Short mmCIF file of C-alpha atoms in Angstrom, two decimals:
data_model
loop_
_atom_site.label_atom_id
_atom_site.label_comp_id
_atom_site.label_asym_id
_atom_site.label_seq_id
_atom_site.Cartn_x
_atom_site.Cartn_y
_atom_site.Cartn_z
CA MET A 1 -0.12 0.07 -0.16
CA LYS A 2 1.42 3.49 -0.99
CA LYS A 3 2.05 6.11 2.06
CA SER A 4 -1.17 8.09 0.43
CA ASP A 5 -3.51 5.30 0.67
CA ASN A 6 -2.18 4.41 3.63
CA THR A 7 -3.13 8.03 4.88
CA ILE A 8 -6.57 8.09 3.11
CA GLN A 9 -7.53 5.37 5.06
CA ILE A 10 -6.15 6.52 8.26
CA SER A 11 -8.30 9.99 7.60
CA ASN A 12 -11.08 7.49 6.58
CA ASP A 13 -11.33 5.28 9.72
CA LEU A 14 -10.54 8.42 11.96
CA LEU A 15 -13.67 9.80 10.37
CA LYS A 16 -15.82 6.49 10.92
CA ILE A 17 -13.88 6.86 14.76
CA ASN A 18 -15.35 10.45 15.32
CA THR A 19 -18.86 10.01 13.13
CA ASP A 20 -19.66 6.69 15.64
CA ARG A 21 -18.52 9.45 18.92
CA VAL A 22 -20.94 11.90 17.97
CA GLU A 23 -23.67 9.33 17.61
CA ARG A 24 -22.80 7.62 20.98
CA TYR A 25 -22.71 10.94 22.91
CA LYS A 26 -25.49 12.84 21.38
CA LYS A 27 -27.29 9.09 22.46
CA ALA A 28 -25.80 9.44 25.88
CA SER A 29 -26.88 12.86 26.10
CA TYR A 30 -30.67 11.54 25.38
CA ASP A 31 -29.67 8.77 28.10
CA THR A 32 -29.24 10.85 31.00
CA GLY A 33 -31.90 13.28 33.13
CA ASN A 34 -28.23 14.92 34.55
CA SER A 35 -28.27 18.47 32.96
CA GLU A 36 -24.17 19.04 33.46
CA LEU A 37 -23.16 15.56 31.77
CA LYS A 38 -25.41 16.23 29.03
CA SER A 39 -23.95 19.44 28.52
CA VAL A 40 -20.63 17.12 28.76
CA PHE A 41 -21.49 15.03 26.43
CA CYS A 42 -22.69 17.44 23.90
CA ALA A 43 -19.85 19.59 23.99
CA ILE A 44 -17.78 16.14 23.59
CA ALA A 45 -20.04 15.69 20.32
CA ASP A 46 -19.32 19.05 19.16
CA GLU A 47 -15.57 18.16 19.66
CA SER A 48 -16.08 15.12 17.31
CA ARG A 49 -18.13 17.19 15.18
CA LYS A 50 -14.87 19.41 14.39
CA ASN A 51 -12.16 16.48 14.21
CA ILE A 52 -13.97 15.25 11.27
CA THR A 53 -14.13 18.89 9.75
CA ASP A 54 -10.47 19.34 10.09
CA ILE A 55 -10.21 15.52 8.97
CA SER A 56 -11.89 16.00 5.63
CA LYS A 57 -10.45 19.42 5.25
CA LEU A 58 -6.98 17.38 5.47
CA ILE A 59 -8.44 14.73 3.24
CA MET A 60 -9.63 17.45 0.41
CA LYS A 61 -6.49 19.41 0.77
CA ARG A 62 -4.51 15.90 -0.53
CA GLY A 63 -7.15 15.84 -3.30
CA GLU A 64 -8.48 12.85 -2.01
CA SER A 65 -12.26 11.36 -1.42
CA ILE A 66 -13.84 10.91 1.79
CA THR A 67 -15.53 7.33 2.34
CA THR A 68 -18.86 8.08 4.37
CA THR A 69 -20.94 5.57 5.90
CA GLU A 70 -23.72 5.72 8.00
CA PRO A 71 -22.62 5.17 11.65
CA ASN A 72 -21.76 1.54 12.92
CA ARG A 73 -21.78 0.12 9.19
CA PRO A 74 -18.53 0.22 7.79
CA VAL A 75 -17.41 -0.25 4.65
CA ASN A 76 -14.13 -1.26 3.31
CA SER A 77 -12.87 0.05 6.24
CA GLY A 78 -9.10 -0.36 7.53
CA LYS A 79 -7.50 -1.95 10.14
CA ILE A 80 -7.72 0.75 13.04
CA TYR A 81 -11.80 1.01 12.59
CA ARG A 82 -11.63 -2.71 12.72
CA SER A 83 -9.92 -3.10 16.02
CA TRP A 84 -12.35 -0.06 17.16
CA VAL A 85 -15.11 -1.75 16.45
CA ASP A 86 -13.93 -5.08 17.84
CA VAL A 87 -12.65 -3.38 21.06
CA LYS A 88 -16.64 -1.87 21.12
CA SER A 89 -17.99 -5.34 20.33
CA LYS A 90 -16.44 -7.06 22.82
CA PHE A 91 -17.30 -4.69 25.96
CA ASN A 92 -20.69 -3.27 24.74
CA GLY A 93 -22.77 -5.71 26.95
CA THR A 94 -20.86 -5.84 29.92
CA LEU A 95 -20.98 -1.63 30.22
CA ARG A 96 -23.94 -1.00 28.96
CA ASN A 97 -25.37 -0.77 32.47
CA ASN A 98 -23.33 2.21 33.74
CA LEU A 99 -22.94 4.90 31.13
CA LEU A 100 -20.30 6.78 32.22
CA ASN A 101 -18.17 3.28 32.59
CA SER A 102 -19.29 2.95 28.78
CA CYS A 103 -18.18 6.11 27.81
CA GLU A 104 -14.83 6.04 30.14
CA PHE A 105 -14.13 2.64 28.26
CA GLU A 106 -15.00 3.77 24.95
CA GLU A 107 -12.52 7.30 24.80
CA MET A 108 -9.83 5.16 26.13
CA ALA A 109 -10.43 2.75 22.63
CA ALA A 110 -10.72 6.36 20.74
CA MET A 111 -7.29 7.38 22.03
CA ALA A 112 -5.80 3.55 21.38
CA ALA A 113 -6.58 4.43 17.26
CA TYR A 114 -5.52 7.44 17.18
CA THR A 115 -2.07 6.05 18.78
CA MET A 116 -2.12 3.21 16.27
CA ALA A 117 -3.27 5.67 13.88
CA LYS A 118 0.02 7.75 14.83
CA ILE A 119 2.26 4.63 14.17
CA ASP A 120 0.95 3.80 11.04
CA THR A 121 1.49 7.55 9.02
CA SER A 122 4.76 9.28 8.63
CA ASN A 123 2.46 12.06 7.03
CA PRO A 124 3.78 15.28 9.28
CA GLY A 125 0.34 17.41 8.01
CA ILE A 126 -1.76 14.09 9.82
CA LEU A 127 0.80 13.22 12.82
CA GLU A 128 0.36 17.43 13.67
CA LEU A 129 -3.87 16.62 13.20
CA LEU A 130 -3.79 13.57 15.05
CA ASP A 131 -1.78 15.20 17.80
CA ARG A 132 -3.91 17.64 18.54
CA GLN A 133 -7.29 15.99 18.18
CA GLN A 134 -5.94 13.26 20.52
CA ASP A 135 -4.93 16.06 23.38
CA SER A 136 -8.64 16.81 23.04
CA LEU A 137 -9.68 13.51 23.52
CA LYS A 138 -7.48 12.98 26.80
CA THR A 139 -9.30 15.64 27.81
CA SER A 140 -12.39 14.34 27.17
CA LEU A 141 -11.34 11.27 29.07
CA GLU A 142 -9.87 12.88 32.05
CA ILE A 143 -13.70 14.91 32.43
CA ILE A 144 -15.51 11.52 31.78
CA LYS A 145 -13.43 9.78 34.25
CA ALA A 146 -13.82 12.70 36.94
CA TYR A 147 -17.44 12.30 36.61
CA ARG A 148 -17.09 8.64 36.74
CA GLN A 149 -15.23 8.74 40.44
CA ALA A 150 -17.66 11.27 41.72
CA TYR A 151 -20.67 9.17 41.06
CA ASP A 152 -18.93 6.16 42.67
CA LYS A 153 -18.02 8.17 45.67
CA LEU A 154 -21.10 9.58 45.89
CA ASP A 155 -22.68 5.94 45.67
CA LYS A 156 -20.61 4.73 48.34
CA VAL A 157 -21.76 7.84 50.61
CA MET A 158 -25.65 6.61 49.77
CA SER A 159 -24.96 3.05 50.48
#
């Protein structure tokens, strides 16, 4: 596979991951009655929308085409997206009962996908984008983790 093909495949995989992330946090915002969490989930979904825009611009700048699919319906997916889907499917049922645990796990999976993407490319433009987006993913992970820990403490106090 040529490097440009690898870069475009990585970009398309990251588009799919961020599309899934938008859908997951949109659903999470509907699933919670907590207005503060709803706001956090909407902000994270917006973060992924921005990621999608930035990745799309990079793809178009290279003169390539964007692979679009509906969320959770990969078509000709690359190894990064397939790994993301595999990890999500292995734990999806186990974590369904606890929204924050599920969000935290999936943020860690997204971080791993970005790390894998950084290993698979040497393109300076995409590496810079990956670093910037991974930093925002890390911040989101820390926020989700802080909420989960706070609710865990609250549950212990209430029991």
